[in-house]
Every structure is written in structure tokens, then in C-alpha cells.
mmCIF file of C-alpha atoms in Angstrom:
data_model
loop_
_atom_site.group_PDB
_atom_site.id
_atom_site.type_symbol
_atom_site.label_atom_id
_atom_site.label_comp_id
_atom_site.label_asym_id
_atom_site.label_seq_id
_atom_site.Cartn_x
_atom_site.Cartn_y
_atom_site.Cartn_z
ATOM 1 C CA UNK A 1 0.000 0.000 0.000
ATOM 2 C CA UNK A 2 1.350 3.507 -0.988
ATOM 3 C CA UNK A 3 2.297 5.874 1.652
ATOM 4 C CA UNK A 4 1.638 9.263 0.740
ATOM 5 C CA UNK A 5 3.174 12.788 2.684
ATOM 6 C CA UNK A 6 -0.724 13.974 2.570
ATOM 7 C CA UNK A 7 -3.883 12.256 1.535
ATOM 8 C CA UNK A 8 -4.527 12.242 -2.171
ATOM 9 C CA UNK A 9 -7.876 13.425 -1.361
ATOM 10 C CA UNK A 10 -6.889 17.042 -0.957
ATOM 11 C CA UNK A 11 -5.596 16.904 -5.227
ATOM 12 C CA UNK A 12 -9.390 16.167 -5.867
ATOM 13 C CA UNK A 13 -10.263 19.508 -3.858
ATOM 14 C CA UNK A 14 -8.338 21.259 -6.932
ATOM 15 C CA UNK A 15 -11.025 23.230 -9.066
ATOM 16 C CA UNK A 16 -9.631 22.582 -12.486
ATOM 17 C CA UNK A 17 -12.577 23.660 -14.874
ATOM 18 C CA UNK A 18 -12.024 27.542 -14.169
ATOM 19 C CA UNK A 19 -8.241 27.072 -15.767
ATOM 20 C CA UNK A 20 -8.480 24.021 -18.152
ATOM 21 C CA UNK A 21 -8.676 25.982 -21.109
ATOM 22 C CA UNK A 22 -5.075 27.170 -20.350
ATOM 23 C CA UNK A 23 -3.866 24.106 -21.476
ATOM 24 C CA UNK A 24 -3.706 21.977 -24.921
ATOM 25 C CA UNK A 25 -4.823 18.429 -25.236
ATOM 26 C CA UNK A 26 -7.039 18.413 -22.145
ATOM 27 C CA UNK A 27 -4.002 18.077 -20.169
ATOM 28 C CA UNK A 28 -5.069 18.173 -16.286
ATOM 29 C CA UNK A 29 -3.774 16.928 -12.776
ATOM 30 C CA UNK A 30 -5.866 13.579 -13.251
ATOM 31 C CA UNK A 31 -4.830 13.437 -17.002
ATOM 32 C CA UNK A 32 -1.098 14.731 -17.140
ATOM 33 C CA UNK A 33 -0.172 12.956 -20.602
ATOM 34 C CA UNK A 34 0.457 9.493 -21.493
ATOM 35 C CA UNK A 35 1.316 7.250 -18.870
ATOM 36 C CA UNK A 36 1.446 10.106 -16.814
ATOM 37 C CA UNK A 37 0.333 10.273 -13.172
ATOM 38 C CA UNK A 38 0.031 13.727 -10.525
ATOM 39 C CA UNK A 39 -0.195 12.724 -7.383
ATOM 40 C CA UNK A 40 1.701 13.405 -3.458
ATOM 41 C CA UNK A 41 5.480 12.174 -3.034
ATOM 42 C CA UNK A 42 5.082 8.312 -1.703
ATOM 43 C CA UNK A 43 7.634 6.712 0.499
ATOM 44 C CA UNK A 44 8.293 4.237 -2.696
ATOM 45 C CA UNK A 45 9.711 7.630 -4.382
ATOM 46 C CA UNK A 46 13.363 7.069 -2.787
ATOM 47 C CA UNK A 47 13.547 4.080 -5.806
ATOM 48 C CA UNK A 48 11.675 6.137 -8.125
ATOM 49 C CA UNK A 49 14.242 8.718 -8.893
ATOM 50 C CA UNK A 50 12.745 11.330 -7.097
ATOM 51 C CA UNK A 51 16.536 12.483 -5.165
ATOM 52 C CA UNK A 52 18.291 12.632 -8.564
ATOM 53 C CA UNK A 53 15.439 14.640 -10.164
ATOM 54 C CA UNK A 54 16.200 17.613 -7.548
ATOM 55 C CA UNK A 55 19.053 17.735 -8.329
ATOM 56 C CA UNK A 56 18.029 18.980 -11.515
ATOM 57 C CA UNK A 57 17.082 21.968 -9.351
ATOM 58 C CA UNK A 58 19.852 22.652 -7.376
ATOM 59 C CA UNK A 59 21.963 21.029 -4.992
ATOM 60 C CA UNK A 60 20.966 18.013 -3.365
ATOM 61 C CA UNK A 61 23.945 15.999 -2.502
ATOM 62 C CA UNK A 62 24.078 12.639 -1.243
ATOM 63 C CA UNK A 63 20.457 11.487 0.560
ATOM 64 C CA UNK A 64 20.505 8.209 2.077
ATOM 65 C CA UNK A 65 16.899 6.423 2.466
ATOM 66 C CA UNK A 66 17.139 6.756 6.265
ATOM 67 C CA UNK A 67 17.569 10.534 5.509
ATOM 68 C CA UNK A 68 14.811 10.636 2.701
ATOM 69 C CA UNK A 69 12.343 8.315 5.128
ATOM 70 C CA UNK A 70 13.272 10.686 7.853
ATOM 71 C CA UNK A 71 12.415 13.968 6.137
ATOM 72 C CA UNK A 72 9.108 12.545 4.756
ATOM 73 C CA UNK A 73 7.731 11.160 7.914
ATOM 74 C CA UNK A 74 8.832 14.358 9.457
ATOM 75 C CA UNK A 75 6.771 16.322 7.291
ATOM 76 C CA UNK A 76 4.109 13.907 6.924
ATOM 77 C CA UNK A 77 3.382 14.584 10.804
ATOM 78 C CA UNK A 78 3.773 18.453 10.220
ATOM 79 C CA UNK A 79 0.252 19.659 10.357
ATOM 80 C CA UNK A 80 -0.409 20.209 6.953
ATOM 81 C CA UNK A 81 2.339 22.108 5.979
ATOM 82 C CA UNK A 82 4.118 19.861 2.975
ATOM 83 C CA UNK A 83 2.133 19.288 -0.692
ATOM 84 C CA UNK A 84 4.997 17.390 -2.014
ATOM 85 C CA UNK A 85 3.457 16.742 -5.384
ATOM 86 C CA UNK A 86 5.221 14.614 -7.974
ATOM 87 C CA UNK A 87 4.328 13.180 -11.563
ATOM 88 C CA UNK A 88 5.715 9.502 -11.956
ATOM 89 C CA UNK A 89 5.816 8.224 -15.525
ATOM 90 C CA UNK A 90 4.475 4.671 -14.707
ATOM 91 C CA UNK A 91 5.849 3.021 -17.598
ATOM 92 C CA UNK A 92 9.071 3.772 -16.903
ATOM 93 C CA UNK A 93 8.457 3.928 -12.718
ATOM 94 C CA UNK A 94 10.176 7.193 -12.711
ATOM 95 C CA UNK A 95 9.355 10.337 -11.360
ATOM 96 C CA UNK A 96 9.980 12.943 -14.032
ATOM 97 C CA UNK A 97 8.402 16.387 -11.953
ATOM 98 C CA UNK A 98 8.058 17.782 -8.610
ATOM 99 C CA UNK A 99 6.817 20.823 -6.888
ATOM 100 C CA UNK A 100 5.695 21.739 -3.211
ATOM 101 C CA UNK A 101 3.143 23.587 -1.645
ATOM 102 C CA UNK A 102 3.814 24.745 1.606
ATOM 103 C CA UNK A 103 1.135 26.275 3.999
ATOM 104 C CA UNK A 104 2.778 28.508 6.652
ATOM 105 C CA UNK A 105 -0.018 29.153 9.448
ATOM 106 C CA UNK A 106 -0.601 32.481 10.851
ATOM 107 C CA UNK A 107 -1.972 34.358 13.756
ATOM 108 C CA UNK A 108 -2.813 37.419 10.976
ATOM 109 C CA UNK A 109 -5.528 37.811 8.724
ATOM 110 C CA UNK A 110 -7.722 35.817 11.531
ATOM 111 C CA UNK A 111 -5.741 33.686 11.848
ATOM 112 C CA UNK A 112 -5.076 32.523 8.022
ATOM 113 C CA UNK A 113 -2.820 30.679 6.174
ATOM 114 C CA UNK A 114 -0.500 31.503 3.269
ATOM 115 C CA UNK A 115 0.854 29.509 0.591
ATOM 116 C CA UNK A 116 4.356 29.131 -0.965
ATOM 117 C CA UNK A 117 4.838 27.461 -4.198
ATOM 118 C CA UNK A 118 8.581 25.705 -4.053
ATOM 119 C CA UNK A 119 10.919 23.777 -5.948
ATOM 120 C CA UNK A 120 9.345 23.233 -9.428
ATOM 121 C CA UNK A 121 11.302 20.753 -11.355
ATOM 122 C CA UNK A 122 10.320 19.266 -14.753
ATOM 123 C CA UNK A 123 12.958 16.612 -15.980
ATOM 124 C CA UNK A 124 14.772 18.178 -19.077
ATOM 125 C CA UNK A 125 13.709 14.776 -21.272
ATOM 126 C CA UNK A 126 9.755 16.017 -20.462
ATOM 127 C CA UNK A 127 9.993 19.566 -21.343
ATOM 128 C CA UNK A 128 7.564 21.376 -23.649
ATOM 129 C CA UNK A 129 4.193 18.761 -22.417
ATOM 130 C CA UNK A 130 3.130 21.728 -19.995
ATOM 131 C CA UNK A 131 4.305 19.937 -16.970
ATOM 132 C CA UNK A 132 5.834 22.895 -15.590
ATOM 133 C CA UNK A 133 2.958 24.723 -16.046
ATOM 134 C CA UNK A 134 0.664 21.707 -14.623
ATOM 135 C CA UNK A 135 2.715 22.236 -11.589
ATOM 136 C CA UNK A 136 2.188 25.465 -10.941
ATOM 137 C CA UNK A 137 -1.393 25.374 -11.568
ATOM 138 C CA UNK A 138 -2.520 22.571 -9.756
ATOM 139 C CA UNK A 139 -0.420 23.648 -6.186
ATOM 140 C CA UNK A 140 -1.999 27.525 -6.841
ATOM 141 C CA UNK A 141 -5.162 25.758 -6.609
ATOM 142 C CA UNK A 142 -4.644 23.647 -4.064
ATOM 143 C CA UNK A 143 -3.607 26.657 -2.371
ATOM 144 C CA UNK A 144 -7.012 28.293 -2.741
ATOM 145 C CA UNK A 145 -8.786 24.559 -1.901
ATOM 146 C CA UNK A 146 -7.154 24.610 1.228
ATOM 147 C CA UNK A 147 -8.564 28.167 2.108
ATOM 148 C CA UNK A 148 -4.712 30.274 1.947
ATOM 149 C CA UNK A 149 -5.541 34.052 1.406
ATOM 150 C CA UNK A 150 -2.530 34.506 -0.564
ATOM 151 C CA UNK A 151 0.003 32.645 -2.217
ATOM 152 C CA UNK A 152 3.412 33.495 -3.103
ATOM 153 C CA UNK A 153 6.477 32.570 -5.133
ATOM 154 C CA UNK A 154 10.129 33.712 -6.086
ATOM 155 C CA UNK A 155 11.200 34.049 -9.213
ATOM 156 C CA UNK A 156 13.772 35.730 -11.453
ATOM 157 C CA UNK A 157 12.331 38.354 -13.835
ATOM 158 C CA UNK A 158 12.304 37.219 -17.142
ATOM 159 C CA UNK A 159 9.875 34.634 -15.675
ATOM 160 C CA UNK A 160 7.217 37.374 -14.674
ATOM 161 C CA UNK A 161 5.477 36.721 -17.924
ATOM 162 C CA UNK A 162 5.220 32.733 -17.422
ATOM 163 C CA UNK A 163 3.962 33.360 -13.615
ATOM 164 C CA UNK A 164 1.809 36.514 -14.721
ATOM 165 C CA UNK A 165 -0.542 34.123 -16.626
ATOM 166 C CA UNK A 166 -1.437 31.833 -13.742
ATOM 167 C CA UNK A 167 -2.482 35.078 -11.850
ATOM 168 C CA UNK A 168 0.706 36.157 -9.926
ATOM 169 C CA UNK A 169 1.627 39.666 -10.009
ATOM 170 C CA UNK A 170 4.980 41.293 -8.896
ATOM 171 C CA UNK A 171 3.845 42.997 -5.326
ATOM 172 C CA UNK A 172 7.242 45.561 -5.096
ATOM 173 C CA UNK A 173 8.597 43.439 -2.252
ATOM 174 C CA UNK A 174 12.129 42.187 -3.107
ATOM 175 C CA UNK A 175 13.555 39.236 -1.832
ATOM 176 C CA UNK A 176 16.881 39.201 0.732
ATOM 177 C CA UNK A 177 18.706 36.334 1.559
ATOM 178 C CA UNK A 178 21.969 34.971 3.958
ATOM 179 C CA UNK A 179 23.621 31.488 3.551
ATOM 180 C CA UNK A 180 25.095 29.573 6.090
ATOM 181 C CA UNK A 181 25.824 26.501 4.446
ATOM 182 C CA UNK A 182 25.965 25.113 0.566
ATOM 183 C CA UNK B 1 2.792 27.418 34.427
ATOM 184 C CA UNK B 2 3.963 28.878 30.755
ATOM 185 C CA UNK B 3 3.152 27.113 28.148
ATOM 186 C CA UNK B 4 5.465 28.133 25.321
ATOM 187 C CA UNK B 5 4.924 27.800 21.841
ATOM 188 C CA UNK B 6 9.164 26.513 21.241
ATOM 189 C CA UNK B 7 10.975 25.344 24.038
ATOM 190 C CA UNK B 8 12.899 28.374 25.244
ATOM 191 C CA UNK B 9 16.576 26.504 25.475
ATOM 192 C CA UNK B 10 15.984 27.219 21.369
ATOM 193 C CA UNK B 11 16.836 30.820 22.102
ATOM 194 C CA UNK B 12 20.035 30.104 24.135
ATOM 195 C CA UNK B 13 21.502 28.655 21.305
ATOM 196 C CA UNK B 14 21.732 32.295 19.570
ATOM 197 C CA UNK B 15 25.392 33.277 19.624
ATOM 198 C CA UNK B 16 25.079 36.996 20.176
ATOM 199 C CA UNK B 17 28.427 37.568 20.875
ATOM 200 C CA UNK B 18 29.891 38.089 17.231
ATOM 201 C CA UNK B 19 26.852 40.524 16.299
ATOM 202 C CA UNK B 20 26.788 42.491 20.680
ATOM 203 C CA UNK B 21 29.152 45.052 18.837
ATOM 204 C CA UNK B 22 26.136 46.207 16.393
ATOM 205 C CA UNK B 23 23.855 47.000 19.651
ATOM 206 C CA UNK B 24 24.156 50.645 21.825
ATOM 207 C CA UNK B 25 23.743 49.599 26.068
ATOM 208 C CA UNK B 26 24.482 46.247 25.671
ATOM 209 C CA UNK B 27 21.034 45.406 24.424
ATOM 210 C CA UNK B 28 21.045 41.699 23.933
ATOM 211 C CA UNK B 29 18.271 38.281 23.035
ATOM 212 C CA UNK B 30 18.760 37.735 27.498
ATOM 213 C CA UNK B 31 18.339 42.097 28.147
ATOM 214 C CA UNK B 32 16.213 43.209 25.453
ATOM 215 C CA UNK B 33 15.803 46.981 27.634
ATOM 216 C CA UNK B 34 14.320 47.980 30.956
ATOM 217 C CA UNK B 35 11.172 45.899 32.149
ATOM 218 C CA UNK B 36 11.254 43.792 29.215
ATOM 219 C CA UNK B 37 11.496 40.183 28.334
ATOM 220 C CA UNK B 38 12.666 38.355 24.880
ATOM 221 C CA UNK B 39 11.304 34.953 25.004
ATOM 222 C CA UNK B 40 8.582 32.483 22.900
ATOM 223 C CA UNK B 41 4.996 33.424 22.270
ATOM 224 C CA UNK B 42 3.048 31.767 25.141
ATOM 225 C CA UNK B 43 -0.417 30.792 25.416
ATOM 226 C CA UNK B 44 -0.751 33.816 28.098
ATOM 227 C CA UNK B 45 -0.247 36.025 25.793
ATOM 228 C CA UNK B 46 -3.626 36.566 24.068
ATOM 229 C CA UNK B 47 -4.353 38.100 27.094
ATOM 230 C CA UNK B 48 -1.004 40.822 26.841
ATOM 231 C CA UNK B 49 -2.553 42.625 23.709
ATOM 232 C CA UNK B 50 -0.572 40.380 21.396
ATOM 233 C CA UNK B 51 -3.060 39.995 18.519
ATOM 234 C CA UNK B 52 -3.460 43.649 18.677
ATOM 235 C CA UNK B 53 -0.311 44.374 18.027
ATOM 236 C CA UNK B 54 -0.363 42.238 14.877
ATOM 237 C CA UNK B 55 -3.034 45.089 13.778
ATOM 238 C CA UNK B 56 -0.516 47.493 13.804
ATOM 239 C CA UNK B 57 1.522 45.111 10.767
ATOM 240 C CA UNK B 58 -1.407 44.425 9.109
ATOM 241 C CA UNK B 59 -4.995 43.584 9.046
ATOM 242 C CA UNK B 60 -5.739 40.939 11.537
ATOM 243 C CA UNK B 61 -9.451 40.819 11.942
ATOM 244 C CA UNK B 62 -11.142 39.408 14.937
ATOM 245 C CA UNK B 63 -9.396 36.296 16.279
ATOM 246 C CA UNK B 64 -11.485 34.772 19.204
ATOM 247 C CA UNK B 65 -9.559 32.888 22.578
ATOM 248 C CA UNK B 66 -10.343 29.992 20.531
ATOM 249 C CA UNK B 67 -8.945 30.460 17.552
ATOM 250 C CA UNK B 68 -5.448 31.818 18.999
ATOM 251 C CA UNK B 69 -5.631 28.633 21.044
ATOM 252 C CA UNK B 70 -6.180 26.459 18.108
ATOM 253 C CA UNK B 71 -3.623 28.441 15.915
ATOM 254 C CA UNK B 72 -0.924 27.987 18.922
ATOM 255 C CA UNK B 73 -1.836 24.389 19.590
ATOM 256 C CA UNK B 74 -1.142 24.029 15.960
ATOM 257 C CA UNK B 75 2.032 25.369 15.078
ATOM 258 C CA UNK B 76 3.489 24.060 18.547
ATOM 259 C CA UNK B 77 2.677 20.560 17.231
ATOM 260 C CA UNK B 78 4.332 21.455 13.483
ATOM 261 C CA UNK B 79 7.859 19.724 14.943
ATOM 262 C CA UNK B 80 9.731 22.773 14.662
ATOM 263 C CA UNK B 81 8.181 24.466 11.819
ATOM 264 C CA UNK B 82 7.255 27.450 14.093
ATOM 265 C CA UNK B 83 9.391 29.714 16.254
ATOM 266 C CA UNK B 84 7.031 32.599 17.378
ATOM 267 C CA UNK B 85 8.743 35.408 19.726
ATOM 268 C CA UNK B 86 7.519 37.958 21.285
ATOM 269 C CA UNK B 87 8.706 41.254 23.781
ATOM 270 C CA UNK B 88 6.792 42.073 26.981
ATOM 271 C CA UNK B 89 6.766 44.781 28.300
ATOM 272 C CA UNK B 90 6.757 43.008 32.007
ATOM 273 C CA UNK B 91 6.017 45.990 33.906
ATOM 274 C CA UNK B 92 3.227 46.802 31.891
ATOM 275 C CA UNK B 93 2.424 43.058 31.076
ATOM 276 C CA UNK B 94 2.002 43.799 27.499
ATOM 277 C CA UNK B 95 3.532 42.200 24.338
ATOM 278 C CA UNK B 96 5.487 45.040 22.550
ATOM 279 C CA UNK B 97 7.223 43.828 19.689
ATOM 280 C CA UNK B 98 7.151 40.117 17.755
ATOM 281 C CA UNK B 99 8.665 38.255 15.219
ATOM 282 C CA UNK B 100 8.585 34.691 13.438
ATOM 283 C CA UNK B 101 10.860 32.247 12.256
ATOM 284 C CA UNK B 102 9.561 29.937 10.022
ATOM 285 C CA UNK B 103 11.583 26.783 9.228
ATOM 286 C CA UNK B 104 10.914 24.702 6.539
ATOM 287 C CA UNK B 105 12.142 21.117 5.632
ATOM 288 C CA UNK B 106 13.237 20.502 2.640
ATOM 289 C CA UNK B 107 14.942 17.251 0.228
ATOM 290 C CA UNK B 108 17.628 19.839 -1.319
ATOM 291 C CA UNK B 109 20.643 20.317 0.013
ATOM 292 C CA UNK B 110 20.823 17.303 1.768
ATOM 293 C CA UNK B 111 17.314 17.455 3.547
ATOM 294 C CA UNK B 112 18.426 20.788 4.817
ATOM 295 C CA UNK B 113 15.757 23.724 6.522
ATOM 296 C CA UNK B 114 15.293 26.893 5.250
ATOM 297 C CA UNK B 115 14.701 29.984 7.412
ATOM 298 C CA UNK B 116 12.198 32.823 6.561
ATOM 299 C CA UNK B 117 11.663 35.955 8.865
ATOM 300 C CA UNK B 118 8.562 36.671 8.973
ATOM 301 C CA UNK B 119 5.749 39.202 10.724
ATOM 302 C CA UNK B 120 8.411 41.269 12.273
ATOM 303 C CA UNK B 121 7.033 44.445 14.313
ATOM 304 C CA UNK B 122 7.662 46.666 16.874
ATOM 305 C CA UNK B 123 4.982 48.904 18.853
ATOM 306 C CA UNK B 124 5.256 52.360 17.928
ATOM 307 C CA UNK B 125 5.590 53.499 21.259
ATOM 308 C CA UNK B 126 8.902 51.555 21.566
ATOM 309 C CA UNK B 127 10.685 52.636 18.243
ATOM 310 C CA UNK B 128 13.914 53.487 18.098
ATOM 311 C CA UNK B 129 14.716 50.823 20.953
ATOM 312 C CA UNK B 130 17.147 49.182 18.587
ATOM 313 C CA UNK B 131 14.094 46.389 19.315
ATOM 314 C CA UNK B 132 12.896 45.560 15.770
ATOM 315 C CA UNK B 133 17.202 45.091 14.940
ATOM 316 C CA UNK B 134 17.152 42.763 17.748
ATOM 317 C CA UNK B 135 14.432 40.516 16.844
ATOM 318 C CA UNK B 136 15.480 40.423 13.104
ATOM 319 C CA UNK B 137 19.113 39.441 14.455
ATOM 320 C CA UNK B 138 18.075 36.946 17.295
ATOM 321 C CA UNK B 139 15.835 34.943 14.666
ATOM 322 C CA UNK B 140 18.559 35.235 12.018
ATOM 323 C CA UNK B 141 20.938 33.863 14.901
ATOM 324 C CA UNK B 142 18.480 31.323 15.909
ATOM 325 C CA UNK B 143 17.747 29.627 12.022
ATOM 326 C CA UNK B 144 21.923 29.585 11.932
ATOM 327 C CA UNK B 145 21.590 27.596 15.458
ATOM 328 C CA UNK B 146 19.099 25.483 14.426
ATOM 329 C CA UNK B 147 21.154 24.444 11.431
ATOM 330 C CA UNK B 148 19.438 26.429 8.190
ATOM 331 C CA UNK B 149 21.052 26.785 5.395
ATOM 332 C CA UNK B 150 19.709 29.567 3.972
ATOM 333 C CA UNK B 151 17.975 32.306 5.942
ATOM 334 C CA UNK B 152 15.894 34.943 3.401
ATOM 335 C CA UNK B 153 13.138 37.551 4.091
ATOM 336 C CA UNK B 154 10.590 39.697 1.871
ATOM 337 C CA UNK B 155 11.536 43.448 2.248
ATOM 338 C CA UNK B 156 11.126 46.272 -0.240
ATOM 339 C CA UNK B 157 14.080 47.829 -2.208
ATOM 340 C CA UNK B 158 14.114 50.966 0.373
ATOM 341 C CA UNK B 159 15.247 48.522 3.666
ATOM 342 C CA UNK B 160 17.767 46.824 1.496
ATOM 343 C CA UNK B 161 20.375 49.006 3.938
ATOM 344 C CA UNK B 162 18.496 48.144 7.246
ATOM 345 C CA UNK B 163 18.746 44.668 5.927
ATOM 346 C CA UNK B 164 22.553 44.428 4.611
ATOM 347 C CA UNK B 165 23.555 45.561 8.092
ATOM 348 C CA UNK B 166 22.459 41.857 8.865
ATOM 349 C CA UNK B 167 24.374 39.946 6.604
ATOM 350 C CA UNK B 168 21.631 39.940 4.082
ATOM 351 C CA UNK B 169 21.860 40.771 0.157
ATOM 352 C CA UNK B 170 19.512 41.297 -2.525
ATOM 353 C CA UNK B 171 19.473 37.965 -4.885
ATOM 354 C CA UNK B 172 18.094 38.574 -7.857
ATOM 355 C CA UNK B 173 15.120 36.617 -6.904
ATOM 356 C CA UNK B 174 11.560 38.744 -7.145
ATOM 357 C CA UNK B 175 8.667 37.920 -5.629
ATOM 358 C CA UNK B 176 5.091 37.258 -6.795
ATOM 359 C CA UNK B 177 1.939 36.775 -5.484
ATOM 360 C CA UNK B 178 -1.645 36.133 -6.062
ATOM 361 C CA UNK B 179 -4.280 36.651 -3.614
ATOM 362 C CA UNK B 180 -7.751 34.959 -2.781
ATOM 363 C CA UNK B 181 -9.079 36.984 0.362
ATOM 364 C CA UNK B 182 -8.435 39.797 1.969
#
């Protein structure tokens, strides 16, 4: 039985019909493309791929399956926090994309909660099906589904155009980091 | 009895020393000022005016006993996701000034955390306290002690200075968002 970091109920919450026409081929979160399948990161994902694909991304560096098992029962157990969403292509039992919702909870705005949309990965073999762009959508919705009053993401400039047509607007605030590690 | 929102030892972990020279009168995480107290959010505090001092960040609506409990309940059980702090005024028994870390697990980077400051303010009565630098330090401090590897914050382009005298720097990175309520 599959062990999922939140129940795959909450992807049927997703009100898809408002945005479908944003996409060719009828292309939606329970009909991602041939032999295709959107659903939340599973425990079974450690021998799917799903480390190597990050690190398409950025860097991941080596993750052991106690570490992986580790992190995913930890946020598993988080309150609703972590919408690790990933598409697996089930013919070849690999997981080809990945993005994350997470809900931060608040004491403002009674008490509301606001959504970040992180690490958006398509695998560079899958590019050009609108996976990215599945991605996106489905976790902004999700977002809404779950009641956030606003959700937020980072992104370089010359993506303001891709971002701009799922709704997100530029809001003047900047973005300031510090690292401490690699 | 307090019940605190993060275990308080978190906070000893800051290591003001390398950052004391940055702070007039010795102000420090352990002597925020005269009469008042740096420590977690605690349960008590509902009571000490600390949702109204949200208001004076931003709109915070009516948020009932209940719901604060709830909220708190909540993001104490998020295993470590939430590290609330607050200034009281003890004299007055009032909360003054707050300020959020928000750590969040991720797979990259070897399933490292990532710190975001968040909700920072000061009561306008107490400006120029060096208080708001000392809460944005102390929770920059803390995410370092509690082993993130990247600490960022949302800010716009006119506190890049206030922000730089942290350790921080612009990235590149802009920020977008979308709302759904107010």
C-alpha cells in the first residue's frame, strides 16, 4: 500500500474547470499525458528517482533512504504544511516532476494561512508537455482549496510573464537572503 | 505554568556575541531593555494585547480565545516548523514587539531547513529601541543555530540598507503573489 506525505484526497479539492482551457490536449492533474500520473510524493519515491530529479534543481547531494524516510515522515506529521506533489511516468516507474506547496499558518488575517509554491522541477527529457505549467497550476489551486488568502512565489524576472498568466503579479517586495551553508 | 509555543533553550543557542558590537547599552536576546522580556509566544499572551499588536503590521481581523488557542496548539505541534517570539513589556504586562521564524524542511541540500523571517514588528511606542534590529538578528541567529542553510526575508528595495547591516543581500530573486481573500 502507498504511503503518501498527505492524503490524495486534498488533489481532488483542486477546481480545475475555471483554468483548463489554459492548457492543450485536455491536459489536467488527473490526465497529465500518457502514462502520466500527478499525485503526493510516496515513500516508494526514494527508488523512483525522485533524489536525482532535484538535483536537476539545485543542490541536493548525497540522501541516504534513512535521511529521505526521515524527512518525509517528518513532514508527513507536520500539520499540513508539505504538498509534495510529484508526476511519476508509470511506464518507466520514474518520477519525471516535482513541486511543493507549503502552507505557513498564521496568527494574521484571523488567523489565516499563506501559501508558498517551491521547488518546481520538470525533468529536461519532459519539457515542452506543460508539466511545468501543470505544476504550478494545480499547487496555486490547491492553495485556494485549502482556504490560503494569498500565495506566493520567487522568481527571477524574465519569468514574470510565465507566472503573470497563472495570476501572480509582482507585489514591489524584493527578496533578501543569507547562507550559512551550501 | 507557561506554556510556550518553542521550548525556550531554542533561544540560548543564539550566539550573540559576534553581532553584541552592532547594539548601543548592551542590548542583547537575554536584556532586550528595561522591564522587558525576549522569550517564545506563550499561550498567556492573548491576554497581553498580542493579537493587537499584529493590527498594527497588518490587518488581523477578529481572532477569538479559541482560535489563537487552536492556531498555537497548531504550530506548537508542526515539529519545529514554528518559532514565534515575542517582547513584553513586564512591567506593563504587554507584548510590545514580535517576530517569526519559520523553518521549513526541505529534500535539497541534503534534507536541509530553510529559514524565513517573517511578521516582524515593533509597537510604535517603543521605536527606536534598537528592538525591531534585535528581533530580526536573534531569529537570524536562531535559524543559523538550528542548522538552516539559507535564511531569506521579503523586504522592499528601500530597507535593502536596514537589511545588509544583517548579513543579508539582494538575490536577484523577485517575488510574486496572487491573492484569494483579503
Amino acid at each position: 500500500e502507498d504511503d503518501f506525505v498527505f492524503p490524495p484526497e486534498a488533489l481532488k479539492k483542486v477546481e480545475w474547470d475555471s483554468r483548463k482551457s489554459n492548457f492543450r490536449n485536455g491536459i489536467s492533474p488527473s490526465n497529465p499525458g500518457e502514462n502520466l500520473v500527478y499525485r503526493p510524493l510516496s515513500l516508494g519515491d526514494f527508488d523512483k528517482g525522485f533524489v536525482n530529479l532535484l538535483s536537476q534543481l539545485t543542490k541536493v547531494g548525497e540522501v541516504s533512504r534513512e535521511q529521505f524516510e526521515k524527512r518525509f515522515s517528518s513532514m508527513k506529521s507536520s500539520n499540513g504544511t508539505y504538498y509534495v506533489t510529484v508526476i511519476e511516468d508509470i511506464e518507466k516507474g520514474e518520477i519525471i516532476g516535482a513541486a511543493t506547496l507549503v502552507v505557513e499558518q498564521k496568527f494574521i488575517h484571523k488567523c489565516a494561512c499563506r501559501g508558498r509554491i517551491e521547488d518546481v522541477i520538470v525533468s529536461n527529457v519532459y519539457r515542452g508537455k506543460q508539466l511545468g505549467k501543470l505544476l504550478v497550476e494545480a499547487l496555486t489551486l490547491l492553495g485556494k482549496a485549502l482556504g490560503c488568502y494569498k500565495m506566493s512565489l520567487e522568481c527571477k524576472e524574465e519569468n514574470f510573464k510565465f507566472y503573470e498568466s497563472f495570476g501572480y503579479s509582482p507585489d514591489g517586495q524584493h527578496f533578501m537572503i543569507q547562507r550559512f551553508k551550501d
